[in-house]
XYZ file of C-alpha atoms in Angstrom:
709
model
C -16.028 0.857 71.049
C -18.786 1.071 73.395
C -18.491 -2.342 74.412
C -14.828 -1.763 75.053
C -15.502 0.945 76.982
C -18.203 -0.730 78.912
C -15.536 -3.105 80.099
C -13.084 -0.524 80.797
C -15.532 1.133 83.055
C -16.272 -1.911 85.131
C -12.431 -2.733 85.072
C -11.566 0.534 86.431
C -14.452 0.291 89.104
C -13.526 -3.109 90.195
C -9.577 -2.410 90.073
C -9.917 0.977 91.525
C -6.904 1.014 94.122
C -4.526 -0.108 91.173
C -6.167 2.498 88.830
C -5.731 5.070 90.964
C -2.022 4.323 92.155
C -1.327 4.298 88.445
C -2.559 7.531 87.533
C -0.921 9.066 91.002
C 2.354 7.075 90.112
C 2.535 8.905 86.662
C 1.865 12.434 88.078
C 4.617 11.783 90.465
C 7.058 10.387 87.750
C 6.167 13.394 85.133
C 6.677 15.838 88.031
C 10.001 14.598 88.615
C 10.659 14.832 85.043
C 9.600 18.723 85.173
C 11.525 19.661 88.264
C 14.624 18.283 86.407
C 14.162 19.025 82.914
C 12.543 22.531 83.171
C 14.242 24.768 80.592
C 13.368 28.767 79.706
C 10.305 29.564 77.473
C 10.305 32.999 75.269
C 7.719 34.745 73.459
C 9.736 35.297 70.365
C 8.188 34.495 66.867
C 9.361 33.479 63.842
C 8.623 32.046 60.558
C 10.742 30.116 58.404
C 10.492 31.195 54.789
C 9.582 34.810 55.356
C 11.652 37.685 54.115
C 12.265 38.882 57.743
C 13.552 35.522 58.617
C 15.605 34.940 55.477
C 17.270 38.530 56.380
C 18.094 37.528 60.043
C 19.679 34.452 58.632
C 21.466 36.016 56.149
C 22.929 38.486 58.785
C 23.553 35.667 60.936
C 26.188 34.211 58.337
C 27.549 37.640 56.654
C 27.415 40.085 59.717
C 27.255 37.922 62.946
C 28.547 40.932 64.797
C 25.233 42.668 64.346
C 23.704 39.754 66.460
C 20.336 40.241 64.378
C 18.510 37.545 66.347
C 20.349 38.775 69.487
C 17.697 40.158 72.157
C 17.553 43.714 72.862
C 16.412 46.172 75.533
C 15.742 50.068 75.580
C 16.942 51.765 78.805
C 15.004 55.288 78.733
C 15.939 58.086 81.215
C 13.620 61.294 81.766
C 14.471 64.086 83.544
C 11.936 65.538 86.190
C 9.757 68.528 84.862
C 11.932 71.587 84.585
C 15.249 69.545 83.905
C 17.312 67.951 81.252
C 19.019 64.862 81.356
C 22.001 67.029 79.513
C 22.499 68.698 83.548
C 26.103 67.648 84.724
C 24.707 65.333 87.184
C 22.073 63.804 85.370
C 24.565 63.075 82.521
C 27.121 61.371 84.631
C 24.454 59.487 86.304
C 23.622 58.126 82.613
C 27.100 57.574 81.645
C 27.445 55.495 84.839
C 24.485 53.304 83.759
C 25.520 52.734 80.500
C 29.082 51.975 81.636
C 27.508 49.078 83.777
C 25.068 47.878 81.011
C 28.257 47.333 79.095
C 29.927 45.216 81.565
C 27.226 42.441 81.402
C 28.629 39.120 80.331
C 25.706 38.248 77.558
C 25.600 42.097 76.279
C 26.897 42.819 72.899
C 26.664 46.618 72.809
C 25.315 49.369 75.019
C 25.528 52.701 73.022
C 25.940 56.115 75.014
C 22.934 58.138 74.292
C 25.057 61.495 74.228
C 27.313 59.845 71.617
C 24.752 58.334 69.563
C 22.616 61.540 69.753
C 19.990 59.659 71.244
C 18.563 62.682 73.314
C 15.199 64.240 72.641
C 14.894 67.740 71.331
C 13.798 69.145 74.290
C 16.711 67.681 76.553
C 14.678 65.467 78.843
C 14.660 62.312 77.617
C 17.215 59.847 76.453
C 17.641 56.173 75.708
C 20.316 53.743 75.309
C 19.900 50.410 73.098
C 21.247 47.069 74.597
C 22.124 44.405 72.455
C 22.772 40.882 73.726
C 24.785 38.250 72.217
C 21.914 35.908 72.852
C 18.253 35.154 71.615
C 15.787 36.614 74.359
C 15.399 33.039 75.312
C 18.777 32.449 76.702
C 19.014 35.766 78.640
C 20.119 34.685 82.215
C 18.222 35.971 85.067
C 21.718 37.193 86.255
C 21.754 39.468 82.923
C 17.972 40.749 83.699
C 19.312 41.474 87.335
C 22.110 43.621 85.689
C 20.135 45.361 83.606
C 17.965 46.409 86.554
C 21.094 47.365 88.742
C 22.260 49.451 86.094
C 19.469 51.621 86.337
C 20.367 52.184 90.015
C 22.432 55.244 89.488
C 19.952 57.188 87.004
C 17.145 56.643 89.857
C 19.786 57.784 92.506
C 20.116 61.106 90.507
C 16.392 61.835 90.459
C 15.799 60.459 87.313
C 12.643 58.132 85.789
C 14.518 54.924 84.498
C 11.988 52.534 82.439
C 13.181 49.388 80.601
C 11.239 47.642 77.601
C 12.256 45.317 74.883
C 12.435 41.369 74.310
C 15.379 41.392 76.660
C 13.322 42.343 79.701
C 10.458 39.570 79.096
C 10.127 36.988 81.778
C 7.953 33.947 82.194
C 4.557 35.414 83.758
C 3.516 33.963 86.950
C 0.259 32.031 86.876
C -2.509 34.272 88.125
C -5.716 33.709 89.691
C -7.474 32.573 86.391
C -7.149 28.765 87.589
C -8.423 29.614 90.771
C -11.521 31.963 89.478
C -12.338 29.305 86.942
C -12.467 26.032 89.595
C -14.585 28.205 92.185
C -17.236 28.999 89.412
C -16.971 25.124 88.439
C -17.385 24.137 91.952
C -20.586 26.237 92.481
C -22.255 24.778 89.118
C -21.595 21.372 89.780
C -22.830 21.352 93.407
C -26.158 23.476 91.899
C -26.113 20.948 89.200
C -25.671 17.652 91.097
C -26.932 18.774 94.664
C -23.880 16.495 96.157
C -20.567 17.979 97.512
C -19.212 14.350 96.565
C -20.548 14.351 92.920
C -19.030 18.122 92.393
C -15.905 17.084 93.942
C -15.116 14.155 91.541
C -15.036 16.355 88.264
C -12.901 18.912 90.144
C -10.176 16.066 91.445
C -10.320 14.716 87.825
C -9.433 18.100 86.579
C -6.591 18.914 89.215
C -4.810 15.397 88.485
C -5.390 15.745 84.634
C -3.906 19.439 84.457
C -1.148 18.515 86.847
C -0.001 15.508 84.533
C -0.117 17.634 81.512
C 1.445 20.798 82.898
C 4.282 18.364 84.023
C 4.804 17.094 80.627
C 4.698 20.272 79.084
C 7.138 21.751 81.379
C 9.424 18.662 81.167
C 9.416 19.501 77.640
C 10.673 22.797 77.860
C 14.360 21.268 78.691
C 14.317 19.782 74.825
C 12.357 22.516 72.848
C 11.705 26.194 72.564
C 8.615 27.138 73.907
C 6.299 29.864 74.190
C 5.284 31.229 77.987
C 1.663 31.344 76.588
C 1.596 27.244 75.971
C 1.320 26.416 79.477
C -1.308 29.012 80.520
C -3.614 28.051 77.304
C -2.833 24.401 78.135
C -4.377 24.976 81.827
C -7.481 26.886 80.513
C -8.366 24.143 77.975
C -7.344 21.359 79.870
C -9.358 22.358 83.044
C -12.390 23.063 81.052
C -12.692 20.104 79.002
C -11.631 17.685 82.007
C -14.324 18.872 84.100
C -16.919 18.789 81.297
C -16.013 15.172 80.061
C -16.443 13.843 83.873
C -19.404 15.876 84.280
C -21.151 13.540 81.420
C -19.989 10.603 82.905
C -20.953 11.121 86.584
C -24.476 12.435 85.348
C -24.901 8.963 83.571
C -23.644 7.390 86.412
C -26.105 8.871 88.622
C -28.789 8.200 86.138
C -28.006 4.455 85.758
C -27.713 4.173 89.857
C -31.299 5.793 90.033
C -32.459 2.944 87.922
C -31.510 0.723 89.957
C -28.462 -0.711 88.875
C -25.368 -1.748 91.035
C -22.215 0.316 91.173
C -20.162 -1.764 88.798
C -22.772 -2.133 86.155
C -23.454 1.495 86.658
C -19.864 2.678 86.121
C -19.597 0.200 82.879
C -22.656 1.824 81.417
C -21.875 5.375 82.008
C -18.459 5.018 80.416
C -19.782 2.861 77.603
C -22.381 5.312 76.579
C -21.216 8.877 77.936
C -18.003 7.893 77.443
C -18.324 7.213 73.705
C -19.347 10.625 73.135
C -16.290 12.167 75.400
C -14.066 9.931 72.852
C -15.259 11.458 70.014
C -15.824 14.745 71.158
C -12.188 14.798 72.900
C -11.030 13.441 69.251
C -12.447 16.404 67.806
C -10.663 18.970 70.070
C -7.331 16.987 69.411
C -7.719 17.160 65.574
C -8.812 20.745 65.731
C -5.689 21.647 67.785
C -3.227 19.313 66.350
C -4.192 20.229 63.048
C -2.841 23.907 63.891
C 0.604 22.450 62.516
C -0.601 22.724 59.002
C -0.083 26.403 59.119
C 3.708 26.201 59.360
C 4.506 28.175 62.589
C 6.557 26.564 65.140
C 5.277 28.524 67.948
C 1.688 27.644 67.079
C 2.295 24.264 66.385
C 3.589 23.653 70.080
C 0.471 25.711 71.200
C -1.652 23.194 69.813
C 0.041 20.046 70.353
C 0.358 21.242 74.119
C -3.119 21.605 74.152
C -4.249 18.684 72.580
C -2.298 16.934 75.085
C -4.092 18.178 78.101
C -7.400 17.246 75.947
C -6.148 13.752 75.553
C -4.963 13.478 79.135
C -8.808 14.795 80.189
C -10.165 12.017 78.051
C -8.193 9.492 79.278
C -8.416 10.225 82.845
C -12.521 10.445 82.503
C -12.381 6.955 80.879
C -10.474 5.274 83.640
C -9.746 7.700 86.574
C -13.282 8.297 86.976
C -15.028 5.270 87.260
C -12.105 4.070 89.591
C -13.335 7.439 91.968
C -16.823 6.384 91.306
C -16.077 3.067 92.818
C -14.768 4.881 96.143
C -17.745 6.922 96.183
C -20.494 4.125 95.545
C -23.739 5.279 95.944
C -22.607 8.397 97.793
C -22.777 10.643 94.651
C -26.506 10.600 94.792
C -26.278 12.516 98.128
C -24.354 14.826 100.148
C -26.519 17.000 102.804
C -27.704 19.661 100.470
C -31.323 19.793 100.322
C -32.925 21.896 97.664
C -29.895 21.417 95.393
C -31.105 17.444 94.722
C -32.300 18.474 91.441
C -35.669 19.425 89.669
C -38.725 18.898 91.874
C -40.772 15.476 91.187
C -43.365 15.982 88.569
C -42.193 19.216 87.698
C -41.062 19.287 83.696
C -37.573 20.042 83.303
C -36.397 23.437 81.846
C -34.669 22.020 79.212
C -37.772 20.028 77.909
C -39.941 23.109 77.925
C -37.232 25.186 76.051
C -37.284 22.387 73.232
C -40.962 22.139 73.111
C -41.134 25.933 72.831
C -38.762 25.882 69.694
C -40.053 23.219 68.049
C -43.528 24.843 67.987
C -41.999 27.515 65.959
C -39.085 26.504 64.409
C -38.944 29.010 61.581
C -39.238 32.335 63.801
C -36.603 30.928 66.339
C -34.257 30.202 63.700
C -34.313 33.722 61.795
C -34.137 35.501 64.960
C -31.243 33.458 66.238
C -28.942 33.762 62.752
C -29.867 37.520 62.512
C -28.852 38.277 66.019
C -25.544 36.428 65.380
C -24.857 37.987 61.997
C -25.541 41.556 64.044
C -22.798 40.364 66.384
C -20.563 39.408 63.465
C -20.310 42.895 61.754
C -17.415 44.144 63.312
C -15.466 41.022 61.653
C -15.245 43.020 58.447
C -12.730 45.680 60.584
C -10.504 42.592 61.840
C -7.169 43.733 61.667
C -4.222 41.065 62.795
C -0.773 42.222 64.254
C 1.551 41.390 67.165
C 1.454 44.316 69.512
C 4.551 44.669 71.812
C 5.343 46.939 74.616
C 2.578 49.143 73.736
C 0.318 46.521 75.121
C 1.601 45.855 78.234
C 0.009 46.947 81.405
C -0.240 50.704 82.014
C 1.749 50.349 85.358
C 4.434 48.175 84.084
C 7.849 49.640 83.167
C 7.773 48.006 79.408
C 4.616 50.381 78.767
C 6.352 53.226 80.416
C 9.259 52.892 78.491
C 7.201 53.070 75.375
C 5.291 55.958 76.466
C 8.513 57.983 77.051
C 10.182 56.828 73.961
C 7.232 57.988 71.923
C 6.656 61.401 73.872
C 10.405 62.218 73.244
C 11.175 60.688 69.699
C 7.982 59.757 67.807
C 6.131 56.445 68.491
C 8.184 54.677 65.284
C 11.402 54.685 67.643
C 9.805 51.791 69.594
C 9.975 49.569 66.445
C 12.489 50.225 63.994
C 13.196 48.564 60.832
C 16.277 46.559 59.842
C 16.795 47.079 55.790
C 19.510 44.405 54.640
C 21.045 45.082 51.276
C 22.503 41.486 49.678
C 24.603 42.137 46.880
C 26.629 39.023 46.786
C 25.584 38.132 43.126
C 25.915 41.937 41.920
C 29.053 43.423 42.484
C 29.606 46.136 45.413
C 27.060 46.696 47.884
C 27.816 50.359 49.407
C 26.492 51.983 46.137
C 23.391 50.361 45.710
C 22.813 50.793 49.771
C 23.493 54.014 49.890
C 21.015 54.380 46.680
C 18.566 52.588 48.534
C 18.793 54.443 51.496
C 17.874 57.719 49.399
C 14.756 56.468 48.122
C 13.663 55.307 51.794
C 14.223 58.631 52.977
C 11.691 60.327 50.613
C 9.140 57.819 51.442
C 5.918 58.637 53.413
C 5.820 58.257 57.129
C 9.888 57.788 57.490
C 11.585 59.807 60.399
C 15.259 58.673 59.953
C 17.505 56.687 57.937
C 20.629 55.847 58.989
C 23.804 55.261 56.660
C 24.337 51.890 55.324
C 27.240 49.870 57.414
C 28.892 47.404 54.846
C 30.703 44.065 56.031
C 33.972 43.172 55.797
C 33.169 41.457 52.320
C 31.804 44.208 51.043
C 28.698 41.902 50.111
C 26.274 43.045 52.511
C 25.476 46.046 54.089
C 22.661 47.230 56.993
C 20.626 49.838 57.607
C 18.025 51.254 59.851
C 14.743 53.095 59.090
C 12.761 54.658 61.959
C 8.960 54.990 60.813
C 6.994 58.192 62.315
C 4.170 55.608 63.724
C 4.520 53.070 66.331
C 5.089 49.263 65.429
C 1.788 47.880 65.599
C -0.105 50.494 63.302
C -1.081 50.187 59.593
C 0.935 52.986 58.587
C 4.112 51.166 59.520
C 2.663 48.200 57.979
C 2.452 49.713 54.739
C 5.920 51.676 54.831
C 7.537 48.024 55.062
C 5.319 47.217 51.890
C 6.410 50.310 50.196
C 10.136 49.557 50.911
C 9.529 45.864 49.919
C 8.035 47.262 46.506
C 11.053 49.552 46.077
C 13.477 46.488 46.774
C 12.120 44.717 43.393
C 12.922 47.855 41.539
C 16.386 47.992 43.128
C 16.995 44.378 42.243
C 16.070 45.124 38.328
C 18.490 47.936 38.383
C 21.445 46.980 40.456
C 21.311 43.190 40.931
C 20.971 43.788 44.610
C 18.436 42.451 47.004
C 17.003 44.309 49.501
C 15.032 42.759 52.380
C 13.025 44.271 55.515
C 13.473 42.524 58.971
C 13.497 43.464 62.772
C 10.838 42.758 65.160
C 8.052 45.110 63.445
C 8.665 43.363 60.153
C 8.836 40.129 61.474
C 5.414 40.546 63.017
C 3.995 42.246 60.036
C 5.120 38.818 58.169
C 3.477 36.547 61.015
C 0.151 38.198 60.377
C 0.151 37.896 56.715
C 1.188 33.793 57.359
C -1.620 33.747 59.678
C -4.369 35.661 57.704
C -3.515 33.367 54.840
C -3.659 30.440 56.818
C -7.047 31.202 58.323
C -9.406 29.453 55.379
C -6.693 26.331 54.574
C -6.665 25.425 58.383
C -10.662 26.078 58.445
C -11.252 23.559 55.391
C -8.752 21.037 57.088
C -10.239 20.882 60.414
C -13.837 21.025 59.426
C -13.769 19.058 56.740
C -12.082 16.253 59.010
C -14.545 16.566 61.906
C -17.647 16.652 58.934
C -16.251 13.083 58.241
C -15.803 12.310 62.053
C -19.413 13.533 63.040
C -20.983 11.496 59.826
C -19.346 8.300 61.124
C -20.846 9.235 64.945
C -24.381 10.222 63.623
C -24.752 8.508 60.305
C -26.318 11.372 58.790
C -25.374 14.239 56.478
C -27.845 17.169 57.710
C -26.489 16.559 60.830
C -22.646 16.839 60.463
C -23.387 19.892 57.856
C -25.645 21.906 60.120
C -22.976 21.502 63.076
C -20.119 22.911 60.911
C -21.845 25.958 59.474
C -23.630 26.553 63.032
C -19.897 27.013 63.672
C -18.852 29.142 61.303
C -21.599 31.196 62.629
C -20.088 31.391 66.122
C -16.617 32.052 64.523
C -17.889 35.168 62.728
C -19.859 36.444 65.930
C -16.889 35.812 68.076
C -14.643 37.667 66.007
C -16.947 40.582 66.080
C -17.283 40.483 69.703
C -13.241 40.618 69.899
C -12.870 43.284 67.665
C -15.518 45.468 68.998
C -13.989 45.005 72.419
C -10.005 44.748 71.936
C -9.729 46.716 68.594
C -12.439 49.353 68.763
C -12.644 49.440 72.760
C -16.360 48.928 73.233
C -16.750 47.906 77.107
C -12.946 47.729 77.155
C -13.117 48.901 80.826
C -15.664 46.179 81.889
C -13.248 43.576 80.809
C -10.007 45.239 81.754
C -8.626 46.303 78.125
C -6.253 49.252 78.887
C -5.174 49.732 75.149
C -6.975 49.058 71.948
C -5.247 47.840 68.652
C -4.756 45.010 66.290
C -5.980 41.569 67.340
C -3.240 39.301 68.366
C -2.409 37.292 64.984
C -2.327 34.129 66.714
C -5.758 34.506 68.311
C -8.073 33.893 65.302
C -6.580 30.700 64.162
C -6.070 29.410 67.876
C -9.519 30.181 68.839
C -11.039 28.448 66.128
C -9.174 25.416 66.678
C -10.624 25.444 70.381
C -13.946 26.578 69.823
C -14.750 24.349 67.158
C -13.658 21.126 68.879
C -15.749 22.675 72.170
C -18.387 23.106 69.835
C -18.554 19.638 68.597
C -18.345 18.480 72.255
C -21.824 19.940 72.841
C -23.043 18.357 69.293
C -22.039 15.129 70.212
C -23.491 15.140 73.859
C -26.590 16.604 72.868
C -27.662 14.926 69.732
C -26.486 11.592 70.546
C -29.160 11.159 72.784
C -31.586 12.599 69.966
C -30.339 9.777 68.018
C -30.612 7.206 70.554
C -33.892 8.321 71.045
C -34.864 7.966 67.236
C -33.417 4.869 66.489
C -35.339 3.271 69.134
C -38.499 4.485 67.419
C -39.564 7.950 68.691
C -40.845 10.588 66.194
C -38.140 13.223 65.211
C -39.538 16.129 66.967
C -40.595 13.777 70.217
C -36.353 12.637 69.845
C -35.531 16.148 70.079
C -37.633 16.872 72.778
C -36.240 13.969 74.520
C -32.528 14.844 74.016
C -33.297 18.114 75.586
C -34.866 16.372 78.474
C -32.011 14.357 79.748
C -28.975 16.381 78.352
C -30.146 20.296 78.521
C -29.163 20.499 82.137
C -25.744 18.815 82.044
C -24.842 20.610 78.566
C -26.090 24.016 80.230
C -23.762 23.214 83.439
C -20.829 22.359 81.143
C -21.039 25.206 79.299
C -21.261 27.662 82.257
C -18.431 25.929 83.580
C -16.318 26.444 80.303
C -17.368 30.272 80.455
C -16.435 30.480 83.645
C -13.058 28.852 83.430
C -12.207 31.086 80.234
C -13.529 34.160 81.848
C -11.399 33.692 84.700
C -8.425 34.164 82.479
C -9.384 37.682 81.719
C -7.603 39.000 85.266
C -4.234 37.859 83.293
C -1.546 40.538 82.408
C -0.832 39.206 79.327
C -2.927 40.783 76.654
C -2.979 37.296 74.434
C -4.107 35.372 77.822
C -7.153 38.301 78.315
C -7.949 38.006 74.651
C -7.844 34.652 74.488
C -10.037 34.049 77.802
C -12.803 36.223 76.297
C -12.919 34.987 72.948
C -13.289 31.293 74.419
C -15.782 32.348 76.693
C -17.738 34.285 74.239
C -17.533 31.655 71.458
C -18.572 29.062 73.974
C -21.458 31.142 75.020
C -22.887 31.923 71.457
C -22.199 28.350 70.400
C -23.444 26.142 73.098
C -27.103 28.747 73.962
C -27.409 29.943 70.586
C -26.177 27.388 68.212
C -26.714 24.141 69.821
C -29.514 24.905 72.006
C -31.682 27.208 69.706
C -30.283 26.806 66.000
C -30.031 23.146 66.072
C -33.187 22.100 67.359
C -35.149 24.444 65.064
C -33.390 23.300 62.185
C -33.927 19.936 62.804
C -37.739 20.169 63.188
C -37.486 21.674 60.197
C -35.878 18.928 58.180
C -37.836 16.082 60.245
C -36.865 12.644 59.367
C -34.703 13.968 56.512
C -32.071 15.175 59.179
C -31.486 11.577 59.743
C -31.049 10.815 56.153
C -27.826 8.824 54.603
C -28.029 7.214 51.512
C -27.903 3.860 51.424
C -24.376 3.323 49.273
C -22.798 5.794 51.754
C -24.060 3.875 54.706
C -22.549 0.220 53.393
C -19.224 2.248 53.285
C -19.043 3.616 56.398
C -17.760 2.105 59.302
C -20.290 1.108 61.997
C -19.305 2.980 65.278
C -22.177 3.146 67.258
C -21.807 5.160 70.392
C -25.173 4.234 71.862
């Protein structure tokens, strides 16, 4: 493989104009596709096979008029202090607003709060539930504009009008995260290379790679439903890996030029050596991300495949477009008019080498200190609770959050997440008796605020009733209530033959969280197992890949601990812009595992391949470790700082999922790069000595030789 990449590097350098035109042409082509094929995005979650999803599918078939999967909006009216919504002027304004809502082309129903008695006991707050004929992904901008326009009569009458629900969700605009990440990357690259030209090449690669990947993802939204978070996460990861992969190849190219080789030969050697590491590192990331498909959740599969696409594009650009850019730059990458930033002083021992020598002198104390420290950070992981927060996690100044707070104030938090219970008596006779019996049982349960009378369908084989919990939709109490209703449903089936199922957005979120929790262990096994085999091929060792994967598991636990402490417990929440604490987004842990695992293996491959190169050329095990740090620590450190900066930039996002993911990835990279790869790895390898590179002879004969040197 190294030979093929060597030839590719020389070809791209030599035919740089053709290669550059091909990549720019692809960018234009996909850009046109994105502009013409772009479709809407959605934050709806569904899991085929769960009880909540089965109930929705049943409702579509038996009670289509209920619009079980239709979008909903809650419009909340609040009178000023000392006034009530029942006053003539306020009441007339609300009735006019509801009338306007009913006229919407996509609206299925909008209930008058005075007829539905959805007025708070103190008379100050009222709300109407608007149900749409289509899912939230199909709600048009015109319908959202009509929803906002319907609030104008209430506002004109002096009422506070706020709106929440999935019908109000729009595709979030890209924030300042990308700009912040690029700015941090630029500063680090300039400091690392001491050259504006050398620093600019990885940034140009990143812009091209992310632009191409985003155009492809945007075009794909015209054919498949995709989450609004998908593009942001693809940008986040695409920026980081494209810059990092380019950084390693540019660094090796400069090294080859400094050795006296001409530009074409230097480009070939850089792509053949550092490029080999890029291929295996990128392949590990792609495996980890594509492996998300095994979880069986469509939205997670889409996010994983989109991010994997961004990584694959990053690898291809680093291997072909970058050497072409190096051809245009030539030897200018060695300078740039920045004296004082031209690297280390002559004769001075690099910090990476000094760091490695300090570790190999006292490997056991260093190892124990690092492991104990990471273990302490991981302690909060024991309290990890997964969920999918809704409007309660929205920014405090948003209308969605204000609507949530007003409903909680006027009626109780449970009104923000009512449960829908479907009773199916198709195989057990009439449904009315069974549904009424079950409604009576639910009324006696703990944490139930209200139960509506069952509404049967025309065929008399299906009925629907609504249960309002006392607690909020993302609380443990509501989760316990859903479990209790489902347990009672099993007893109902034994007694009457009717089947009861709990659905609605709150129940769907609970089912998703349960599915995600159950998928963590199998996903870890699949991804870690595949990556172990891949690393065994690269390093031809048993201990090195074992150490790599065990170190990653330590990183995962410590990262989870930090996320729980900040986003669930609220520690240092103000520092990171966390306005509301609650359960950890159920999608976050498994996606974080996939991304951080791939990035962790990047540093493992880049750092340890140089150690192996020195070892197989005759260096003693300890000297091989020191040499690996001498040549690789500076670049790995720069790469990690760039990753951390790019991910930390997304803490400015308004979406709690993006903010949480940015924090988790930044912390995970910091733990893995600086504690695991640059501290624990050299300590363990020093303790094992030559045994670290041992591979049974029978296994050596079986494994194919994919030398990356």
